[in-house]
Coordinates of C-alpha atoms and ligand atoms in Angstrom, one line a residue:
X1 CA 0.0 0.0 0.0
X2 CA 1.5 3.4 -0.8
X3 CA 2.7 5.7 1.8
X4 CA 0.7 8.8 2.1
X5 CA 3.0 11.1 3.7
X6 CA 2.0 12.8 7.0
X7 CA 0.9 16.0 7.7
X8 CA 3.6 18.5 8.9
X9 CA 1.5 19.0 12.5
X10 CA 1.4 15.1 13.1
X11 CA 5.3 14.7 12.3
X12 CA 5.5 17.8 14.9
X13 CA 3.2 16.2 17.5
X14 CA 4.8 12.6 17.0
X15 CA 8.3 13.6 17.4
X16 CA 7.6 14.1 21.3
X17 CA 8.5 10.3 21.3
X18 CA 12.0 10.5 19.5
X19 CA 13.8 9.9 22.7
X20 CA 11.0 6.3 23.3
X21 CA 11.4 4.7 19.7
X22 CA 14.5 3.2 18.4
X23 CA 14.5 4.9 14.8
X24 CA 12.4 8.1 14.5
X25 CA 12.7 8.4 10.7
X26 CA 11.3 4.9 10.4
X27 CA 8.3 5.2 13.3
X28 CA 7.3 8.9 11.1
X29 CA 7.5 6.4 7.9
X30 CA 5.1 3.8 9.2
X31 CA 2.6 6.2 10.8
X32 CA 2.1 7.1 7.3
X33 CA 1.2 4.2 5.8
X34 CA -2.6 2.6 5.6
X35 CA -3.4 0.1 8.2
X36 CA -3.3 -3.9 6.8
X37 CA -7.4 -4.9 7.9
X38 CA -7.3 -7.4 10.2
X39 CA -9.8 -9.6 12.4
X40 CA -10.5 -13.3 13.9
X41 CA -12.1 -16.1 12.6
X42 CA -15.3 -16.9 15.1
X43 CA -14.3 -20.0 16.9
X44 CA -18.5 -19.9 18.3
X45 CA -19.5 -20.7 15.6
X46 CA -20.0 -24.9 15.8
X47 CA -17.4 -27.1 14.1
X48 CA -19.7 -27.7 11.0
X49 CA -20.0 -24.0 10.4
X50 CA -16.3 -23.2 11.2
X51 CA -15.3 -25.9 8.7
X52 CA -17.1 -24.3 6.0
X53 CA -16.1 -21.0 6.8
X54 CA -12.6 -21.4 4.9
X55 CA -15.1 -22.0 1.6
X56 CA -17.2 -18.9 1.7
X57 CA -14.5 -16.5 2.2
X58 CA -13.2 -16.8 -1.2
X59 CA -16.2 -16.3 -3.0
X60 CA -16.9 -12.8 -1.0
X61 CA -12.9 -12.0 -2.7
X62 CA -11.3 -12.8 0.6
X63 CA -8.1 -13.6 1.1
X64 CA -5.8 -13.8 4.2
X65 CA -2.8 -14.7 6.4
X66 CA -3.2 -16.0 9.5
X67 CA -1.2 -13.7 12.3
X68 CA 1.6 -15.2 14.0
X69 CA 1.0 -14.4 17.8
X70 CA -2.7 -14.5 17.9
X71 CA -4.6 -17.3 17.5
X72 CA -7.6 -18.0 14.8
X73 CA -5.7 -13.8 14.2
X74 CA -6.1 -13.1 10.4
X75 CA -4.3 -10.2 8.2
X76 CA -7.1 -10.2 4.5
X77 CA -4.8 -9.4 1.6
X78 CA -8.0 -8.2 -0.6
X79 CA -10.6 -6.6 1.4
X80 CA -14.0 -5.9 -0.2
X81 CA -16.8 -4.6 1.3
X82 CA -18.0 -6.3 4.6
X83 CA -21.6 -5.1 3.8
X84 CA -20.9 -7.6 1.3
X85 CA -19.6 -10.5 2.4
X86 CA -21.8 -13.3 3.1
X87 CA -19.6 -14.8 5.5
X88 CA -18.6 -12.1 7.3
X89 CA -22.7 -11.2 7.5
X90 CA -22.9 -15.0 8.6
X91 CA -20.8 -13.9 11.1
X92 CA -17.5 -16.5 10.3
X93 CA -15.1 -13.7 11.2
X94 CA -15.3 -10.5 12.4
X95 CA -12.7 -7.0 11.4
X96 CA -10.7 -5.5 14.5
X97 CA -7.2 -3.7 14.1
X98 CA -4.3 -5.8 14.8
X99 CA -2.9 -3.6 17.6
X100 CA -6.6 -3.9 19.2
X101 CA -5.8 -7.3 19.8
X102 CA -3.6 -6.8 22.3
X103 CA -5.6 -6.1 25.2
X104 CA -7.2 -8.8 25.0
X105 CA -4.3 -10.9 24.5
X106 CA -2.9 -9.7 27.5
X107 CA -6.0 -10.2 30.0
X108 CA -6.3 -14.1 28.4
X109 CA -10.2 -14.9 29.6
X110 CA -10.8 -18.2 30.5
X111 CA -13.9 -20.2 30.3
X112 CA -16.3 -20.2 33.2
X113 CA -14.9 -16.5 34.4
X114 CA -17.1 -13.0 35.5
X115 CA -15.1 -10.7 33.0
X116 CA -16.0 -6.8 33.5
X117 CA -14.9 -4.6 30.0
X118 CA -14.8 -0.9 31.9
X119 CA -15.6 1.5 28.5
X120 CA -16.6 -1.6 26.4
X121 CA -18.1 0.4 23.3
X122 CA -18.3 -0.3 20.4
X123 CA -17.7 -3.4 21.2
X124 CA -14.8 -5.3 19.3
X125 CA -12.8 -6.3 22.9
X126 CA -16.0 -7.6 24.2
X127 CA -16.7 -9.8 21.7
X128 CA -13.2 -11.1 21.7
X129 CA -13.3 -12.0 25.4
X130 CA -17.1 -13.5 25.0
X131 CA -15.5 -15.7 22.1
X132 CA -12.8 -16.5 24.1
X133 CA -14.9 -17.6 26.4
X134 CA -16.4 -20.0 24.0
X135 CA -19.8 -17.6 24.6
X136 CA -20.0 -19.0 28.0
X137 CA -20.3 -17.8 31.5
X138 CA -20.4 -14.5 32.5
X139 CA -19.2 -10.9 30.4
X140 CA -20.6 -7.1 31.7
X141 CA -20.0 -4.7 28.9
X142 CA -20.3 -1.5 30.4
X143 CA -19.9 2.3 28.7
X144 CA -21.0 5.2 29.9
X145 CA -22.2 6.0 26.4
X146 CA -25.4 4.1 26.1
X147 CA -26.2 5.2 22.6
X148 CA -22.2 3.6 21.7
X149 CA -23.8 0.5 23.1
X150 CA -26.2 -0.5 19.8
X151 CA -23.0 -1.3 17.8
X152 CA -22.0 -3.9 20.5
X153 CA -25.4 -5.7 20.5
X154 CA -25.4 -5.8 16.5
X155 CA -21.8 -7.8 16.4
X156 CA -22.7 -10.1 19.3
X157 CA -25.9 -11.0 17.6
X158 CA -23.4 -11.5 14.6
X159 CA -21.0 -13.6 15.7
X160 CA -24.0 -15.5 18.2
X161 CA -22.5 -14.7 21.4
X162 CA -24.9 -15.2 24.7
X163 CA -22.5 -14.2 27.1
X164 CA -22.7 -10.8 27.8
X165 CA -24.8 -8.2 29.2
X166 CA -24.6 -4.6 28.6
X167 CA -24.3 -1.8 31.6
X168 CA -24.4 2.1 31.1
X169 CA -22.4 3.1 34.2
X170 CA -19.6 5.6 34.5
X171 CA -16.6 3.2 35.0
X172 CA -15.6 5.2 38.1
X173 CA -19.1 5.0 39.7
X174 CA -19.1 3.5 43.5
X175 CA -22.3 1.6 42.9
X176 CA -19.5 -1.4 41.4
X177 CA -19.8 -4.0 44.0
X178 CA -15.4 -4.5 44.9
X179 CA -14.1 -7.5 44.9
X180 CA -16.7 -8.8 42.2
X181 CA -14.9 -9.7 39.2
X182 CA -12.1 -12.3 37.9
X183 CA -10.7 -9.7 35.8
X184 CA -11.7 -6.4 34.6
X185 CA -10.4 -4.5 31.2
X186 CA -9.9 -0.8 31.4
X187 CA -9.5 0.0 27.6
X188 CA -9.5 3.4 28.4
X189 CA -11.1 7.1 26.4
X190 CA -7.5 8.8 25.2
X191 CA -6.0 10.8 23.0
X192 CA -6.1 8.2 20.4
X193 CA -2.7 9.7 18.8
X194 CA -1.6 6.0 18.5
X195 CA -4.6 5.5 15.8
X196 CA -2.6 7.9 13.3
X197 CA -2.5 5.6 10.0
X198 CA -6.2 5.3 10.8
X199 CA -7.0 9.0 10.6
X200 CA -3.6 11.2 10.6
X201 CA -5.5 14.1 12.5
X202 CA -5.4 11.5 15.3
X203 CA -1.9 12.9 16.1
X204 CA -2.6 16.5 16.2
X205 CA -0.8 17.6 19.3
X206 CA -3.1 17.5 22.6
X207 CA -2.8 20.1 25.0
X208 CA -1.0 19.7 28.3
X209 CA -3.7 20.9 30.1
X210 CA -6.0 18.8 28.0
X211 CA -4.0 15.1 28.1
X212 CA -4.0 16.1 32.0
X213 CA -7.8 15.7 31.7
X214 CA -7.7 12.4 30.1
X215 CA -4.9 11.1 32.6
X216 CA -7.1 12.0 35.7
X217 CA -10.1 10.1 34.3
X218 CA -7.5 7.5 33.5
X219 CA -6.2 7.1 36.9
X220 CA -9.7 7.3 38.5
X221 CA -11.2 4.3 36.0
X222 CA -8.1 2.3 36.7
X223 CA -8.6 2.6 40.1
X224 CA -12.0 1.8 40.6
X225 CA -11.1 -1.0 38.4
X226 CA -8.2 -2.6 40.8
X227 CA -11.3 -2.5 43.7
X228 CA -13.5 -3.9 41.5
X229 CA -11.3 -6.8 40.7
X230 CA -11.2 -9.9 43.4
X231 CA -7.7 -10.8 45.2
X232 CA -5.8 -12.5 42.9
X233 CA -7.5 -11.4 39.5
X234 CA -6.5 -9.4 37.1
X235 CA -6.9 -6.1 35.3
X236 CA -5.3 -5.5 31.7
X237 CA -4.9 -1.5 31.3
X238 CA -4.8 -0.5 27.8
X239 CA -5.1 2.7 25.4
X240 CA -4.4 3.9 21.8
X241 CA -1.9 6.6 22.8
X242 CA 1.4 6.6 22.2
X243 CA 1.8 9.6 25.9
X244 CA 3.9 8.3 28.7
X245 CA 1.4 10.6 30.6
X246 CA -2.1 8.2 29.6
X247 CA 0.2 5.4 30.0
X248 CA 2.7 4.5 32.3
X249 CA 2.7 7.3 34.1
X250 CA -1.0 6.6 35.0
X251 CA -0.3 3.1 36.0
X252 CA 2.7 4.6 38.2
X253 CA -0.3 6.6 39.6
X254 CA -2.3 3.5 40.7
X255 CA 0.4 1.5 41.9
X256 CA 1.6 4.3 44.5
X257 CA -2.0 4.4 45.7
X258 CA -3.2 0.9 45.6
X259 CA -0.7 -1.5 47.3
X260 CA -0.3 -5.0 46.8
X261 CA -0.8 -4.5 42.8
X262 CA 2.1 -6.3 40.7
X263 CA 2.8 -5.5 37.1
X264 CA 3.0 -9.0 35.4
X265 CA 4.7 -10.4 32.0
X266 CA 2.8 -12.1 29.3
X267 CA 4.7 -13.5 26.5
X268 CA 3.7 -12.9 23.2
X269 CA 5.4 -15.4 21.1
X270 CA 5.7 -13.8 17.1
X271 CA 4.6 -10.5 17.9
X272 CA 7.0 -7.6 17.8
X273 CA 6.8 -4.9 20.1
X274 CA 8.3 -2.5 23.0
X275 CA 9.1 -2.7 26.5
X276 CA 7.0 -0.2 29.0
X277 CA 8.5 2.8 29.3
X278 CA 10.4 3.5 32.6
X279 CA 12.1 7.0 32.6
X280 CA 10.5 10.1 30.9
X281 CA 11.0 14.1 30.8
X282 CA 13.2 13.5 34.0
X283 CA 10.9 11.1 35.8
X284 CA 12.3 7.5 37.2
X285 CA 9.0 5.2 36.8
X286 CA 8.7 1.6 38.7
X287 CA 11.1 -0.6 36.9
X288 CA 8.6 -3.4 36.6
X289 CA 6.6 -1.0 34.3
X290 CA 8.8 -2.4 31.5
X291 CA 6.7 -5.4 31.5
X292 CA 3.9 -3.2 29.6
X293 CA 3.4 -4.1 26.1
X294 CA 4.1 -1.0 23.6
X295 CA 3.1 -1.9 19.9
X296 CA 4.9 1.0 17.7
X297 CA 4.0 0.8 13.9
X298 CA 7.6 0.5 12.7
X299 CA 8.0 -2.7 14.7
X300 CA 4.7 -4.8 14.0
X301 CA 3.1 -3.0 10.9
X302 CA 0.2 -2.3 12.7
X303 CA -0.9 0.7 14.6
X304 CA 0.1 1.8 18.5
X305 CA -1.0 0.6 21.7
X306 CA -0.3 -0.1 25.2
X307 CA -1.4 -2.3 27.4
X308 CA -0.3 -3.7 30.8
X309 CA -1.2 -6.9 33.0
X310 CA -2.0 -6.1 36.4
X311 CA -2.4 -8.5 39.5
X312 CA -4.0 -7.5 42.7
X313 CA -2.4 -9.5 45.0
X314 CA -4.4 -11.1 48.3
X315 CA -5.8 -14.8 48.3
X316 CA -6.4 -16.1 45.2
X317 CA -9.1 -18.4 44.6
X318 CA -9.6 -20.3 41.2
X319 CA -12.6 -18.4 40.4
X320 CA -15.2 -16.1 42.1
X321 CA -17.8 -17.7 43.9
X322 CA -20.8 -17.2 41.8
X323 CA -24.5 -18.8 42.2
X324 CA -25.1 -22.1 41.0
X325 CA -26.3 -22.0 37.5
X326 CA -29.4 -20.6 36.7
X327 CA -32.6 -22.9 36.6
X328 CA -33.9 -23.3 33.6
X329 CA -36.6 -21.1 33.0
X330 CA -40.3 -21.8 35.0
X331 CA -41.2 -19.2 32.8
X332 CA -44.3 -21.2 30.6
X333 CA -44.2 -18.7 27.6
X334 CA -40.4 -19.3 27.0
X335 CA -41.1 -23.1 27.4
X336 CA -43.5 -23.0 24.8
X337 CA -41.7 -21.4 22.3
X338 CA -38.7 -23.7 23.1
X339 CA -40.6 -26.6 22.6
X340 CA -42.9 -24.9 19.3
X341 CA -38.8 -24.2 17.8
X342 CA -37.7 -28.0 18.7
X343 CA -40.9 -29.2 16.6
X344 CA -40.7 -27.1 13.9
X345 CA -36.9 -26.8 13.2
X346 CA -36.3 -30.6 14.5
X347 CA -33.8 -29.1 17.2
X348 CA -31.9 -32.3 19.1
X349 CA -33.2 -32.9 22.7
X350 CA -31.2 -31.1 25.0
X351 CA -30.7 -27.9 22.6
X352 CA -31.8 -25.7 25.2
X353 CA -30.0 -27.2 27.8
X354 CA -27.7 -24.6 28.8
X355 CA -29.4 -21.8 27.7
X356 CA -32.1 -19.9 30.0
X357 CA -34.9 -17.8 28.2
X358 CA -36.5 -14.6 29.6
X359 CA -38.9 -12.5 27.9
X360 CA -38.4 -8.5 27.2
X361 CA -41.2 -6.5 27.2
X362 CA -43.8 -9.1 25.9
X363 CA -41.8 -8.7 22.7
X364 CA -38.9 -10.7 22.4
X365 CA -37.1 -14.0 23.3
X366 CA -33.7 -13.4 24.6
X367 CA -31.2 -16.1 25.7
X368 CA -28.5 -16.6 27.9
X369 CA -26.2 -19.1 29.1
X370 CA -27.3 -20.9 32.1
X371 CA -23.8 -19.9 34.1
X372 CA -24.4 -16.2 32.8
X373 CA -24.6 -14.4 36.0
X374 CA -23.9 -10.4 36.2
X375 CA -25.2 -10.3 39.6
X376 CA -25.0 -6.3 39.4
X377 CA -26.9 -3.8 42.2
X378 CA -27.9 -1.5 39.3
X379 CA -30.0 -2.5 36.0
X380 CA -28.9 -4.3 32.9
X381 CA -29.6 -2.8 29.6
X382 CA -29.3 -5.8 27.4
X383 CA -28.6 -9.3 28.1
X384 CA -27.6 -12.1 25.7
X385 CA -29.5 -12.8 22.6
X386 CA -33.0 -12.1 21.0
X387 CA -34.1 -15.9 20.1
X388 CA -37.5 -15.0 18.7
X389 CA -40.5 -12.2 18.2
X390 CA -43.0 -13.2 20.3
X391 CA -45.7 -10.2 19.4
X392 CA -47.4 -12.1 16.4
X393 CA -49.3 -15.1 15.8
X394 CA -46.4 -17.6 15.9
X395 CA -43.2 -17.0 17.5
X396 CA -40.0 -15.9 14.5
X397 CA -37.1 -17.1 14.7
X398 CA -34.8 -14.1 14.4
X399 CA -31.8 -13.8 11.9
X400 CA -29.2 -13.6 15.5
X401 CA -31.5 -16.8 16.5
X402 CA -31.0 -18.6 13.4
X403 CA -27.4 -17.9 13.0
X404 CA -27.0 -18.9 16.5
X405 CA -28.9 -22.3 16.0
X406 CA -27.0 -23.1 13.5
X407 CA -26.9 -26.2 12.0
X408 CA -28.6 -28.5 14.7
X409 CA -31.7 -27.3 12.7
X410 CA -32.9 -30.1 10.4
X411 CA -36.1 -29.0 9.1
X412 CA -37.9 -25.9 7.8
X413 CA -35.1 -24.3 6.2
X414 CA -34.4 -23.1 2.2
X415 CA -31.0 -23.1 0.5
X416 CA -29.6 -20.3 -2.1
X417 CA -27.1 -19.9 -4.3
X418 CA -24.7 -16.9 -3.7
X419 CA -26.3 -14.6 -6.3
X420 CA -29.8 -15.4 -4.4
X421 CA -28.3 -14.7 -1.2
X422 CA -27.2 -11.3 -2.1
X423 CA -31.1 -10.5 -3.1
X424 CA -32.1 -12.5 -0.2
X425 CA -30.2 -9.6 2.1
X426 CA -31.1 -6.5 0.1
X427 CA -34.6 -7.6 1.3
X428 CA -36.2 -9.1 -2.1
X429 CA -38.1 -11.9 -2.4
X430 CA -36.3 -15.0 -4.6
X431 CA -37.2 -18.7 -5.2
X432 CA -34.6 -21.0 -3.2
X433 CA -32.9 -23.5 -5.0
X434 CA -33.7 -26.1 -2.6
X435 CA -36.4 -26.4 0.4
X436 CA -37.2 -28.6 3.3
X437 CA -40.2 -26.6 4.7
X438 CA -43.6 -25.8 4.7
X439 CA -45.5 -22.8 4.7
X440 CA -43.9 -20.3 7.5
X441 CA -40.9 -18.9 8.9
X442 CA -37.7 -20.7 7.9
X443 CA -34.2 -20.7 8.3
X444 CA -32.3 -19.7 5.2
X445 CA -28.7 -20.9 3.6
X446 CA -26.2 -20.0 1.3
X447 CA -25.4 -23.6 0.5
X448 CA -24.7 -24.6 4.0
X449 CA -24.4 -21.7 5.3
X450 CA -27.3 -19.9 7.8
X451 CA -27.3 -16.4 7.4
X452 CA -30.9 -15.3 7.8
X453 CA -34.7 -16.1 7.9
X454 CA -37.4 -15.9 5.3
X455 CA -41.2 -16.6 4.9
X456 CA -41.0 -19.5 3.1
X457 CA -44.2 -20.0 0.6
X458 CA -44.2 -23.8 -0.8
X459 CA -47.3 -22.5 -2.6
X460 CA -45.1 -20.2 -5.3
X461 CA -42.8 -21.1 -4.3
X462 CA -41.1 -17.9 -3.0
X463 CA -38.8 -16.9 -0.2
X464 CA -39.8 -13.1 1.5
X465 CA -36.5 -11.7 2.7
X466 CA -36.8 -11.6 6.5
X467 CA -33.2 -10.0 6.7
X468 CA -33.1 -6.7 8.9
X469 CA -33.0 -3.5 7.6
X470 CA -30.3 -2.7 10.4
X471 CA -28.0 -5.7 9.4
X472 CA -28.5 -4.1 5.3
X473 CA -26.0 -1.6 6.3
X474 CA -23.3 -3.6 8.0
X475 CA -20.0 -2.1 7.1
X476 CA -16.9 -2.4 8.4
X477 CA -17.3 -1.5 12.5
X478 CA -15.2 1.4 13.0
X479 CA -12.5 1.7 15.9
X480 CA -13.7 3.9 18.4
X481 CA -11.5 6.0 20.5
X482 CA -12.2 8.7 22.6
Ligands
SAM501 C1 -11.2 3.4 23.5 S1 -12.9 3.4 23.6 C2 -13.3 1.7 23.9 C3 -13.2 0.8 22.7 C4 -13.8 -0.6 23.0 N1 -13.1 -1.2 24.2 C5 -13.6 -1.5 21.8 O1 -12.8 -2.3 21.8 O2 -14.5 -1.4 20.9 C6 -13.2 4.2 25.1 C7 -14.7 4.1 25.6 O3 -14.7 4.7 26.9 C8 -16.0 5.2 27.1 N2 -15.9 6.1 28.3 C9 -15.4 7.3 28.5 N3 -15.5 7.7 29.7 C10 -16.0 6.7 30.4 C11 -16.4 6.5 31.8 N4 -16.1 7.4 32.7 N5 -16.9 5.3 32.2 C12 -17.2 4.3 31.2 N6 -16.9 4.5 29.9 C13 -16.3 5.6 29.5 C14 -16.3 6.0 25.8 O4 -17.6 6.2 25.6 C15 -15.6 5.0 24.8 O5 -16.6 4.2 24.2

């Protein structure tokens, strides 16, 4: 990709960090250059799916190189349109910047966990750590930005993640219960002049009076988040700056008022990048700081970020203490529609097995994991995903719901071609190729692939596109920062 060279006041503003980087000329070179589009392949997806994912990428023009240091990471050579890819819409994979993997990286989720993401919106780190928790137990997406929060709900439904429910509390609130999470990610609102070869005004030279601001949020969120955070778990600190001051100096901050917080080292093998920084503009910083993780552009081709593993020391125990999981639901609505879906799509006994139903506002179906347990003072906005409309005559199976079922259903579904497919999700009516259904609301596939519903009429034959409106204008989900 050609180099598009960088604007004289975001040379001037990066060269503050001449005496951090090894080779200024080459750091100024490479925050000039476009960003390579990376992302992950959805490992939620069941093996049939996930199998057949490597197929429809080519189709869509895809083509990619797996990343060295992050698992199922991916680097697409050709990059068309995610609005239309079919497997990206079928939620195979999903786009996140390279150096916005790293947070995630660091704080390594692990099944069964209560994972709080501090300023979660719009999303992509969320989503990483739900998937990394194989869409199991227990993630709190919280932003004080409610409105950010639609994005998140969108990608989750996506990629059929039932893990997570969505806050809109200021990160520094008190009304956090302490103590009450495995580990917490504080992917903190900066600067964002580490997102440069995004958006070169990105660099533009913040104010000291302004990056003083940010810092003191900083500092507040990342304490609240080491009292959040039970003895022994962990709390990954991260931003897209490239400032000593949002960074290091912050962390410095938290350690000299917290005690009993250690900075930890996580290896990761095959990626390159920077120690912490531990002395700037005159200032000796704790030594162990150099365990942070700096990703500089010149050194990974990728953007910048930071991000440090922090342990709150105290007695550890393997995980929090969390209720038993949920019952199933005594609610007999939900269990009708369960049982009205396992007729109708010839669902295997046991489908809803770990999965718990509630329903919103007489409207919808959501589901959750049975071991999905915020346990919060304060009111959930969302929580896992919208199964079915229940408002009309017969429940609908949603397009989240039938990308989420998958392939255990056996009946009542249509199959297109690729061409179809494309019609299917501008919202026109087509006649599948091939149906198992009768008259009503089926799941439809491109070839094997679910990526929708339609209302299937055996009659004429003819498929009504189902496909939301909302999910019509599915682009690429932009970084936020800020
Ligand atoms: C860098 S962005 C987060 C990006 C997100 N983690 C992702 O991967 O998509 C920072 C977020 O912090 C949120 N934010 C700012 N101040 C906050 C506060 N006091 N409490 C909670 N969230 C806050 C902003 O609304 C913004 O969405």
């Amino acid at each position: 990709m050609a180099n598009r060279p960088l604007p004289a006041s975001a040379t001037r503003a990066l060269s503050r960090y001449a005496p951090l980087v090894d080779d200024l000329e080459a750091f100024l070179a490479a925050c000039g250059r476009p960003l390579p589009v990376c992302g992950w392949m959805n490992p939620s997806r069941s093996e049939k799916e996930h199998r057949a994912s490597w197929e429809p990428m080519a189709p869509d023009g895809i083509r990619y190189r797996t990343l060295p240091w992050r698992p199922a990471g991916i680097r697409l050579d050709t990059v068309p349109s995610m609005a239309e890819s079919i497997a990206y819409r079928a939620g195979l994979f999903h786009i996140q910047e390279e150096a916005s993997l790293l947070p995630v990286a660091m704080l390594a989720p692990q099944k069964g966990e209560r994972i709080l993401d501090l300023c979660a919106a719009p999303g992509n780190k969320t989503a990483e750590i739900a998937s990394a928790m194989g869409g199991r137990g227990t993630v709190v997406a919280n932003d004080r930005a409610a409105s950010r929060l639609g994005v998140l709900q969108t990608t989750l439904d996506r990629l059929g993640l039932p893990n997570v429910s969505a806050t809109a509390l200021d990160g520094r609130s008190p009304l956090w219960p302490s103590d009450s999470f495995d580990a917490v990610l504080v992917d903190a609102p900066c600067s964002c002049d580490a997102t440069v070869r995004k958006s070169p005004r990105a660099a533009a030279a913040t104010s000291e009076s302004e990056r003083q601001k940010i810092a003191t949020m900083q500092l507040d969120l990342l304490l609240n988040a080491l009292r959040i955070v039970r003895p022994g778990g962990r709390v990954v600190y991260a931003t897209c700056s490239f400032a000593p001051e949002e960074n290091e100096l912050v962390v410095a901050g938290a350690l000299d008022h917290i005690p009993g917080i250690r900075v930890q080292p996580r290896a990761l093998p095959g990626l390159n990048h920077g120690p912490g920084v531990t002395h700037w503009k005159g200032v000796s910083l704790p030594g162990s700081l150099a365990h942070a993780v700096r990703l500089w552009p010149h050194l990974s081709d990728s953007g910048g970020f930071f991000a440090v593993l922090l342990i709150k020391e105290g007695p550890a125990a393997a995980t929090l203490e969390t209720p038993d999981r949920l019952p199933p639901s005594e609610n007999p609505q939900v269990a009708s529609v369960m049982s009205f879906f396992e007729e109708l799509y010839g669902l295997p006994d046991g489908w809803t097995d770990s999965l718990r139903g509630c329903i919103r506002a007489s409207k919808g179906l959501d589901v959750v994991r049975v071991d999905h347990t915020p346990n919060l003072p304060f009111d959930v906005i969302s929580r896992g995903l919208c199964l079915a409309r229940v408002n009309g005559r017969v429940p609908k199976l949603t397009t989240q719901g039938s990308l989420f079922l998958g392939s255990r259903i056996t009946h009542q579904f249509v199959t297109l071609d690729r061409s179809q497919t494309v019609r299917f999700m501008k919202g026109e009516a087509v006649t599948p190729s091939a149906a198992h259904a009768v008259f009503g609301y089926v799941q439809v596939r491109c070839h094997d692939l679910p990526v929708g519903v339609g209302l299937y009429d055996p009659s004429r034959g003819i498929l009504e596109s189902q496909y939301p409106g909302s999910w019509g204008g599915l682009g690429r989900p932009r970084e936020a920062c800020g």
